[in-house]
XYZ file of C-alpha atoms in Angstrom:
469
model
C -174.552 -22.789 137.944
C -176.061 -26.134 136.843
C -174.878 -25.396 133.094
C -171.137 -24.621 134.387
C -171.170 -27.669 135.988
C -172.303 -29.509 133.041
C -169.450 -28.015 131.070
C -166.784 -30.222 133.266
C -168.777 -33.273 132.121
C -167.363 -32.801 128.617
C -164.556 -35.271 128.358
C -162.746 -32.955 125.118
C -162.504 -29.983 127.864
C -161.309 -31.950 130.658
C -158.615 -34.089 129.072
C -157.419 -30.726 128.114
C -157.066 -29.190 131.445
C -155.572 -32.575 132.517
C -152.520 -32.835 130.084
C -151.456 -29.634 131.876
C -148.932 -30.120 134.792
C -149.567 -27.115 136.624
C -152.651 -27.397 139.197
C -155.913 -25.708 137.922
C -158.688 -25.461 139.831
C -162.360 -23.544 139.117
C -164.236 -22.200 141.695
C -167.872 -20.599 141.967
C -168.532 -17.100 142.628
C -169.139 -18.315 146.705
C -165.707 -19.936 146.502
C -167.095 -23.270 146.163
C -165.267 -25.959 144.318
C -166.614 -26.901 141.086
C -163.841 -28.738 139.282
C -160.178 -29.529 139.611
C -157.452 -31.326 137.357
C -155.815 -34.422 137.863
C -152.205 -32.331 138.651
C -154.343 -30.167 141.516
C -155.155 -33.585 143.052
C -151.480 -34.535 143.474
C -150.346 -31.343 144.746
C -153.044 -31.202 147.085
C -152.545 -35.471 148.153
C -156.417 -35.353 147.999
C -158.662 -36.839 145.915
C -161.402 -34.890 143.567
C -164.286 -36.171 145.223
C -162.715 -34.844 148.825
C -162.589 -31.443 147.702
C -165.811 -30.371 144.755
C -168.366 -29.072 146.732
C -166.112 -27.821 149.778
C -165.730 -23.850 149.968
C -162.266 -22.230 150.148
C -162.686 -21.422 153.140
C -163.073 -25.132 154.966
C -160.823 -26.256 152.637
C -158.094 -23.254 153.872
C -159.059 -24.201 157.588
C -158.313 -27.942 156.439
C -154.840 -27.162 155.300
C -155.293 -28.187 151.646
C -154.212 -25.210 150.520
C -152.954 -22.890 153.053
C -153.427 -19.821 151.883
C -156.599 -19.923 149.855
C -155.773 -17.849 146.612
C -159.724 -18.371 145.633
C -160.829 -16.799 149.338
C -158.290 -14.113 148.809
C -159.439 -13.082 145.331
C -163.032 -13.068 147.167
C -162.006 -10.818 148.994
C -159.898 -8.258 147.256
C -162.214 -8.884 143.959
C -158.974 -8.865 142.006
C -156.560 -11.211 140.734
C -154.140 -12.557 143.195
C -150.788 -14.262 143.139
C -149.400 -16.268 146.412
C -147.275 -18.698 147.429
C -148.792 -21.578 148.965
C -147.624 -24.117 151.291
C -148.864 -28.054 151.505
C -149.168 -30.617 154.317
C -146.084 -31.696 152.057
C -143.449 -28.985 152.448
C -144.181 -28.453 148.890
C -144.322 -24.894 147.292
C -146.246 -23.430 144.935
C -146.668 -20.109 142.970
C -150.481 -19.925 142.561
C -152.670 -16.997 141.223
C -156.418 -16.594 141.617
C -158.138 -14.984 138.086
C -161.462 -13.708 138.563
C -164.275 -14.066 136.143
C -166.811 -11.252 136.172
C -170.300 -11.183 134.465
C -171.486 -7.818 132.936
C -172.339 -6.058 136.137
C -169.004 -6.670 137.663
C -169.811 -9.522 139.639
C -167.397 -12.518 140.111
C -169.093 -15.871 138.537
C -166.084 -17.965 138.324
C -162.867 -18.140 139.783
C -159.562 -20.198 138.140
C -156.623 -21.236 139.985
C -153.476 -21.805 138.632
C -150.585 -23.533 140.689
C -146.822 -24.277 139.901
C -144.802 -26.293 141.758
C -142.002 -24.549 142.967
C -140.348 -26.601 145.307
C -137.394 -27.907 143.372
C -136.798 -24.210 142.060
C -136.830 -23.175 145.769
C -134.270 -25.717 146.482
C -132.338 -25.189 143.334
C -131.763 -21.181 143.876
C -130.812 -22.026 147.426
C -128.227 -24.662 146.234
C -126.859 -22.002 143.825
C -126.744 -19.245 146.506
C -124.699 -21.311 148.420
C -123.022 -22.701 145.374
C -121.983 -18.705 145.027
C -120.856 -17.864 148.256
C -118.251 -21.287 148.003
C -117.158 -19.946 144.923
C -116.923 -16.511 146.122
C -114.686 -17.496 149.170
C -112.865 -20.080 147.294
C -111.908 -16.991 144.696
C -110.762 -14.953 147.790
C -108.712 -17.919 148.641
C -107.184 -18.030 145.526
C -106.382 -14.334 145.174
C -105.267 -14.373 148.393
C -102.672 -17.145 147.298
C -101.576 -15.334 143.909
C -100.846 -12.227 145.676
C -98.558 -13.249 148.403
C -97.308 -15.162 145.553
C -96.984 -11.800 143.759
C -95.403 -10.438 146.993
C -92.541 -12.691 147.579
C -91.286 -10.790 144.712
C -91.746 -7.170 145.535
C -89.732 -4.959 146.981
C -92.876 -4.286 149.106
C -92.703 -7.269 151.075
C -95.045 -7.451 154.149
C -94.679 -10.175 156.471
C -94.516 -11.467 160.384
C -95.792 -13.953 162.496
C -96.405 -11.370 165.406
C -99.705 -11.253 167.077
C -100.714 -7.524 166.229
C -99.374 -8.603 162.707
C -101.543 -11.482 162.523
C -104.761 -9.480 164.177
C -103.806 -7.030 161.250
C -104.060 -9.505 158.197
C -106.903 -10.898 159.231
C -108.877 -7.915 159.799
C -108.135 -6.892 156.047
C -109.062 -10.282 154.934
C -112.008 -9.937 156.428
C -112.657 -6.227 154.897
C -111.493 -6.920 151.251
C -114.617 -8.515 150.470
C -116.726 -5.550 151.599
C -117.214 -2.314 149.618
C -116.993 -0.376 152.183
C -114.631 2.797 153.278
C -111.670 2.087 155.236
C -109.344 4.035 157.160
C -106.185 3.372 157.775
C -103.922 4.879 160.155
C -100.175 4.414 161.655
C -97.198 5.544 162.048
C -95.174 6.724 159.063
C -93.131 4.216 157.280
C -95.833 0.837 158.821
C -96.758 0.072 155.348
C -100.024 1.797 155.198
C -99.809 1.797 151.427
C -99.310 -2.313 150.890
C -102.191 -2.660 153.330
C -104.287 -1.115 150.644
C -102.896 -2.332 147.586
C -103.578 -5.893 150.083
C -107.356 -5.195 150.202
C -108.060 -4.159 146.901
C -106.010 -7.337 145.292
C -108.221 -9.701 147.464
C -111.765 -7.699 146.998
C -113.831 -7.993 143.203
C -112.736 -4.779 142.362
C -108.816 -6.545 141.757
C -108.668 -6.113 137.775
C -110.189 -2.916 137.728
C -107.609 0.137 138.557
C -106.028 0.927 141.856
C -105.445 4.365 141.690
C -103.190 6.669 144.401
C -102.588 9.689 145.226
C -100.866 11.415 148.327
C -102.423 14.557 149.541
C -99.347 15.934 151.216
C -97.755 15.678 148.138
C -99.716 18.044 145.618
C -100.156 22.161 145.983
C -103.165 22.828 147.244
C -103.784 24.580 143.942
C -103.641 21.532 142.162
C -105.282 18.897 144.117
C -108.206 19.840 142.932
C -107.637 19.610 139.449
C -106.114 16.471 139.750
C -109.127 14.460 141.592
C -112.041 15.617 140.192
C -110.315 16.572 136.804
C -111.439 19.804 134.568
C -113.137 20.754 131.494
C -112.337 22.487 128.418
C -111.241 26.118 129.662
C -111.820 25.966 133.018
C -108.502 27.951 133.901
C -105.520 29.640 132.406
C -103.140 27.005 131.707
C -105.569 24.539 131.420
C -105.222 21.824 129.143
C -107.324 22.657 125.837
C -109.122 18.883 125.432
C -109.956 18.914 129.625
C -108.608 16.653 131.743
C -110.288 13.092 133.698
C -109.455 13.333 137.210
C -107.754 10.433 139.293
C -111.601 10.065 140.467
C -112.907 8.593 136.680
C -109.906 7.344 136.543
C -110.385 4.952 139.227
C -114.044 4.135 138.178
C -114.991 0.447 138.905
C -111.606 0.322 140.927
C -110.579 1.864 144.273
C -108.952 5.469 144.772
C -106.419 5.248 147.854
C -106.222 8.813 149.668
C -102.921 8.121 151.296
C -102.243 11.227 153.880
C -105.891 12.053 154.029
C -105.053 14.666 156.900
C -103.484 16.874 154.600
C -106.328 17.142 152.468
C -107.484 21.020 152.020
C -110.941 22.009 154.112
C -112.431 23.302 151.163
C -112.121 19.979 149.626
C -113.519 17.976 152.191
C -116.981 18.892 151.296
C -116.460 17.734 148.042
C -114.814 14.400 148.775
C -117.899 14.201 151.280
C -120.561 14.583 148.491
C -118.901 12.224 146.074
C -118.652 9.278 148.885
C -122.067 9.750 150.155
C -123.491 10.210 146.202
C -120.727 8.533 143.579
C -120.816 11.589 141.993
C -118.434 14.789 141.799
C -118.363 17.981 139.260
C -115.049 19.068 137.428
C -113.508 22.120 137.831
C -115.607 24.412 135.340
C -117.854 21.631 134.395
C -121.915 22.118 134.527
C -123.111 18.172 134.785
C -122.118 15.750 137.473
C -120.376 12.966 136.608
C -120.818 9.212 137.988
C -117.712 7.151 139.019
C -118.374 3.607 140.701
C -115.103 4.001 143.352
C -114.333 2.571 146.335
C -112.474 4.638 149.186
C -109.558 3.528 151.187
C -107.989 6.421 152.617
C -104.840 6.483 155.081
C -102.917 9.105 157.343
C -100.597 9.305 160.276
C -102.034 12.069 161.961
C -104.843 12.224 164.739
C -107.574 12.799 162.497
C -110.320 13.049 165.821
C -107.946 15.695 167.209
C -107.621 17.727 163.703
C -111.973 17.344 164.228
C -111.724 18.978 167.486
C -109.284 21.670 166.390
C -111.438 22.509 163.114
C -108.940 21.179 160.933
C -110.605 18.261 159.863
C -114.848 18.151 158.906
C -116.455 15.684 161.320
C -118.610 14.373 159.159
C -115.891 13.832 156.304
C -113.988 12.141 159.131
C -117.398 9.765 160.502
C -118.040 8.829 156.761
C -114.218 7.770 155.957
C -114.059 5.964 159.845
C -116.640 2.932 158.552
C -113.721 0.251 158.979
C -111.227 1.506 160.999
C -107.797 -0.310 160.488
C -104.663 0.977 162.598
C -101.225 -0.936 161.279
C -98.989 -1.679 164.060
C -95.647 0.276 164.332
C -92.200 -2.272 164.032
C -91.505 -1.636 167.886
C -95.089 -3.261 168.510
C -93.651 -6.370 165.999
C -90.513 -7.402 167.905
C -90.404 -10.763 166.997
C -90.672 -10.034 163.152
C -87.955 -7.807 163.183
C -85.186 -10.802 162.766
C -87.603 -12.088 159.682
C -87.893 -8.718 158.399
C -84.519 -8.317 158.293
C -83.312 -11.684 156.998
C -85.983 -11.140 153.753
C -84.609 -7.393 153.250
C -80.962 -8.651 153.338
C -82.212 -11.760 150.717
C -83.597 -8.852 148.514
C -80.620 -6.347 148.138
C -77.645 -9.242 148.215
C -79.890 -10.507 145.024
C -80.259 -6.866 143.839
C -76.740 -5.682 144.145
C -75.086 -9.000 143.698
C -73.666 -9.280 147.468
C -73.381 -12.438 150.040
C -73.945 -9.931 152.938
C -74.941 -11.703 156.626
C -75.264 -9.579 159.645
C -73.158 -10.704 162.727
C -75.296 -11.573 165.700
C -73.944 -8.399 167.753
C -75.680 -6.584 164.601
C -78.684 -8.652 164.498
C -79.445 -8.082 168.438
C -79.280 -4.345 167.984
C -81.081 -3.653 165.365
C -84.085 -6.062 167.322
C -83.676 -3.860 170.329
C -84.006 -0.637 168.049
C -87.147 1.435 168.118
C -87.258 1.611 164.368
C -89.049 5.197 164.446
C -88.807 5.325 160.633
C -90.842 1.668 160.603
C -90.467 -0.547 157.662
C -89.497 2.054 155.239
C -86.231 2.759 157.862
C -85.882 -0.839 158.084
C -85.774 -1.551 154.356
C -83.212 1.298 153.287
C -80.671 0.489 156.049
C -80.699 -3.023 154.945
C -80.065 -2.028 151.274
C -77.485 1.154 152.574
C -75.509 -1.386 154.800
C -75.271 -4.486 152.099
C -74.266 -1.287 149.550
C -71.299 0.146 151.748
C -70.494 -2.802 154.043
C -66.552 -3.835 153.021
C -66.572 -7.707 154.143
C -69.589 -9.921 153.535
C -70.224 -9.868 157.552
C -72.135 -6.614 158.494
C -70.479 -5.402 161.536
C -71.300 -2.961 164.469
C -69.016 -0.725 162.590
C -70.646 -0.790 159.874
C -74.271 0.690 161.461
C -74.915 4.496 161.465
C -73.769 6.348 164.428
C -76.747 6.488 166.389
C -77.184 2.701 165.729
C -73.874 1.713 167.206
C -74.014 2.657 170.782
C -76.925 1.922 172.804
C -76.676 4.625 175.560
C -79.013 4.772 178.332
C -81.590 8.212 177.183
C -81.493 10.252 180.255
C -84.438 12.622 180.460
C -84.150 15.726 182.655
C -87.704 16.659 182.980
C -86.578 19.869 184.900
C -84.734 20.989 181.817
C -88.615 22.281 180.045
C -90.781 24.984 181.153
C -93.052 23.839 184.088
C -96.827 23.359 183.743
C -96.433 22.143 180.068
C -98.354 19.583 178.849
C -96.671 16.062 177.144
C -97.728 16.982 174.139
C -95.693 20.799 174.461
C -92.876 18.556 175.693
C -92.680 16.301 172.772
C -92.671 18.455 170.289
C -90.079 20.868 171.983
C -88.006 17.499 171.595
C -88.779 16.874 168.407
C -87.861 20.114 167.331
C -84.577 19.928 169.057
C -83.940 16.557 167.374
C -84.836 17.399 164.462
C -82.306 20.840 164.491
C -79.412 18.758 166.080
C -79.588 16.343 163.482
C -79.855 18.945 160.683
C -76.681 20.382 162.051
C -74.564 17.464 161.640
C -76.050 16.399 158.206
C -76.711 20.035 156.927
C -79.881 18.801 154.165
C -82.987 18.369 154.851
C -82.768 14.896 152.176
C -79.873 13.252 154.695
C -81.346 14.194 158.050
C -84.936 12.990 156.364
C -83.156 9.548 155.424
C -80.787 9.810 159.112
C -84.044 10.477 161.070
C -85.976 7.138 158.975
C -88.947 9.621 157.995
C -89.618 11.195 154.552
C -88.186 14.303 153.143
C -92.000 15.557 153.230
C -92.895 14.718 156.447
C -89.745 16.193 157.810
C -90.657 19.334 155.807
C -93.844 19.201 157.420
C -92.692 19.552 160.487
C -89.868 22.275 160.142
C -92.874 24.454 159.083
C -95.097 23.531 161.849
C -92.405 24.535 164.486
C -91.439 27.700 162.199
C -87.921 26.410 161.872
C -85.421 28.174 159.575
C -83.015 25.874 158.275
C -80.699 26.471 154.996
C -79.444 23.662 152.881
C-alpha cells in the first residue's frame, strides 16, 4: 500500500485528477482514504488533510458524505451508483468502481461525484415550467372554443348553478384521459358536452369521431366500429374497410346512446378499452388504436345491469367520470338567455327582427321543456319562421304552449297496486297515441312531443304500439 501511496506524490498524476471538476476520490481495499482531488474537497467543505487516513465508515457517521458509495461498494463488492447528500443541501450523482487484484479481491476503490444540484433544481423549474404552460394552453383553448361557439348553432350557455357545477366538472375532466360517461335527458346537449371536453383536452387536433348506437342496424354496427377486412362478408367492400375505431386513433370516439349498444358487442368494446386493441370483422391480427372514450345515453344504464341488458363490467369500466347534464327545467334562470341567443341566431339566419312579447317570454320560462335544448332551439327557429308581425305572440305558440291548464291527475283512473314506473309509462303511452292521433306521423308528433323521431320510435316498439303513417 506504501507504493500506491507514493503514486499520489507524483505531481503529473495529480494535476491531472485536479483539472477535473467532478469529485474523485481513491480509497484502499479497507475503505480507507488514500487520496482525493481538489473538486472532492469543495463538495465535501473539508479539507484533504481532514479526510486521508479516515475510513468510509467514520467519515459516513461524520456526514461528509452521507451515503458512503466506497462502504457500499465494500459491501456489495460491485460497482455502485448513489445519490449523495452534503451538510450543504448539495446533490450529487456518485458511483463507487472497484479495483480487484487477480484473486478477486478489491485493492482500490475510485469515487466519482457530479454535482447535481443545479440539474435538480433546473428539472424541477421546468416541471413546473410545464404544468404553467399546460394550464395556460387549457386556458387558451378554453377561450378559442367558446370563441368558436358563439358562432354555432350549438350554442351552450347559462349562468345557472347546476350549469355552472356542469362546466366546471368538464373543465376539470378534459385534461384527463380518462372514460367519461355522460348521461341526461334527451335533447340536454349531451353531444356539445363532449365535443367541449375533447376541444379543451391534448387530444383537440387529432379527430373527434361519433357515432350513435341507436342509430345503426345491429347488423352493421359492427362493421362500422371495428371495421372489416378483405372478404369478410358478402357485400363486403373488396379493399376492407377502417372502422370509426382507427379512425379515431390519437383522437376520441364519442358512443352517443351507449344503451343501445348490442350485448354481443359489449364484450368487445370491453376488451378494446381495457387493452387499446380490437380485431376486424374477418381479420386474424389485432390492431392498436390510441382512443379515448366518452360515451353518453339517456337511459338507466345501472337498471339495464340489473335487468341483464347491459354487462356490468362494460358499464363499471365506462362509469370512471361520471357526468350527468342537467335537464332545462333544472336551468330556470337560463331559459330567458337561452332564448334571447336562439332568437339572435334564426332572425340572423332567416333575415327576421323577431322579439317575443313578455306574455310569450313568461310562458315559455314556466314550460317544462321535456324536449330540452333541442325543443328549445327548433321552436325558436319554427316561431321566428311562421310568426306574421315581428312581435311573437301567444298566438303564435303551438297549442299545447298556449294555455297553461292546471294537469289534473286521477290516480284512481290506473290499475291498483302498480308501481310509478307501470304508471308512467301507461301515460306515456297514452300521450304518445293521443298526440299521434292529432298529428297522424310519427316525424310531427316526434317534433310536437320535442323528442327525436328515433327515440319516439323507440318507444312505440317498447309499448308494442301499432301506429300507421
Amino acid at each position: 500500500m506504501e507504493k500506491m501511496k507514493k503514486i499520489f506524490d507524483n505531481a503529473y498524476f495529480t494535476n491531472i485528477l485536479n483539472a477535473i471538476s467532478d469529485g474523485i476520490l481513491i480509497a484502499d481495499g479497507k475503505g480507507e482514504v488514500l487520496w482525493l482531488n481538489r473538486a472532492c474537497e469543495n463538495l465535501a467543505n473539508t479539507s484533504r488533510s481532514k479526510v486521508i487516513g479516515q475510513t468510509a465508515d467514520i467519515l459516513e457517521k461524520q456526514g461528509v458524505f452521507m451515503p458512503s458509495v466506497t462502504k457500499m461498494v465494500l459491501n456489495k463488492q460491485n460497482t455502485v451508483s448513489t445519490v449523495q447528500l452534503t451538510d450543504q443541501n448539495r446533490k450529487y450523482i456518485t458511483s463507487g468502481h472497484p479495483i480487484k487484484n487477480e484473486q478477486g479481491k478489491i485493492e482500490l476503490i475510485v469515487a466519482h461525484a457530479r454535482d447535481i444540484t443545479e440539474i435538480v433544481r433546473t428539472n424541477s423549474q421546468l416541471e413546473e415550467a410545464q404544468a404553467l404552460l399546460k394550464r395556460y394552453t387549457q386556458e387558451i383553448m378554453k377561450i378559442r372554443y367558446e370563441n368558436d361557439l358563439a358562432a354555432s348553432e350549438h350554442f351552450f350557455m347559462g349562468k345557472s348553478p347546476a350549469y355552472l357545477t356542469l362546466i366546471n366538472m368538464v373543465d376539470k375532466i378534459a385534461s384527463t384521459e380518462t372514460t367519461v360517461l355522460i348521461t341526461g335527458e334527451t335533447g340536454v346537449g349531451k353531444n356539445v358536452i363532449a365535443n367541449r371536453i375533447h376541444q379543451l383536452s391534448e387530444r383537440s387536433h387529432e379527430p373527434f369521431v361519433e357515432i350513435n348506437c341507436g342509430a345503426i342496424p345491429e347488423t352493421l354496427i359492427e362493421s362500422e366500429l371495428f371495421g372489416y377486412k378483405k372478404g369478410a362478408f358478402t357485400g363486403a367492400n373488396s379493399g376492407g374497410k377502417a372502422g370509426l375505431i382507427k379512425m379515431a386513433d390519437k383522437g376520441t370516439l364519442f358512443l352517443d346512446e351507449i344503451g343501445e349498444l348490442p350485448i354481443h358487442l359489449q364484450a368487445k368494446l370491453l376488451q378494446f378499452i381495457q387493452h387499446k386493441k380490437f380485431l376486424p370483422i374477418g381479420g386474424t391480427e389485432h390492431q392498436m388504436a390510441n382512443v379515448r372514450i366518452i360515451a353518453a345515453t339517456n337511459n338507466d344504464l345501472l337498471q339495464q345491469v340489473q335487468e341483464g341488458k347491459f354487462r356490468s363490467d362494460l358499464f363499471y369500466r365506462l362509469n370512471v367520470l361520471p357526468i350527468r347534464v342537467p335537464s332545462v327545467k333544472e336551468r330556470k334562470m337560463d331559459i330567458i338567455d337561452l332564448l334571447q341567443f336562439n332568437l339572435e341566431k334564426y332572425n340572423k339566419k332567416h333575415k327576421r327582427h323577431c322579439r317575443l312579447s313578455s306574455d310569450v317570454m313568461n310562458r315559455l320560462q314556466s314550460y317544462d321543456w321535456p324536449g330540452n335544448i333541442r325543443e328549445l332551439e327548433n321552436l325558436v327557429e319554427r316561431l321566428v319562421i311562421i310568426a306574421a308581425h315581428d312581435e311573437i305572440r301567444l298566438e303564435d305558440l303551438p297549442s299545447h304552449l298556449q294555455t297553461q291548464e292546471k294537469l289534473v291527475f286521477n290516480l284512481n283512473k290506473y290499475e291498483k297496486g302498480k308501481s310509478l314506473t307501470d304508471i308512467l309509462e301507461t301515460i306515456e303511452r297514452e300521450i304518445i297515441e293521443e298526440a299521434y292521433s292529432e298529428f297522424k306521423t310519427t316525424r310531427k308528433t316526434a317534433e310536437e312531443l320535442g323528442i327525436t323521431q328515433s327515440l319516439l320510435m323507440r318507444r312505440v316498439r317498447k309499448y308494442k304500439m301499432k301506429l300507421r303513417e
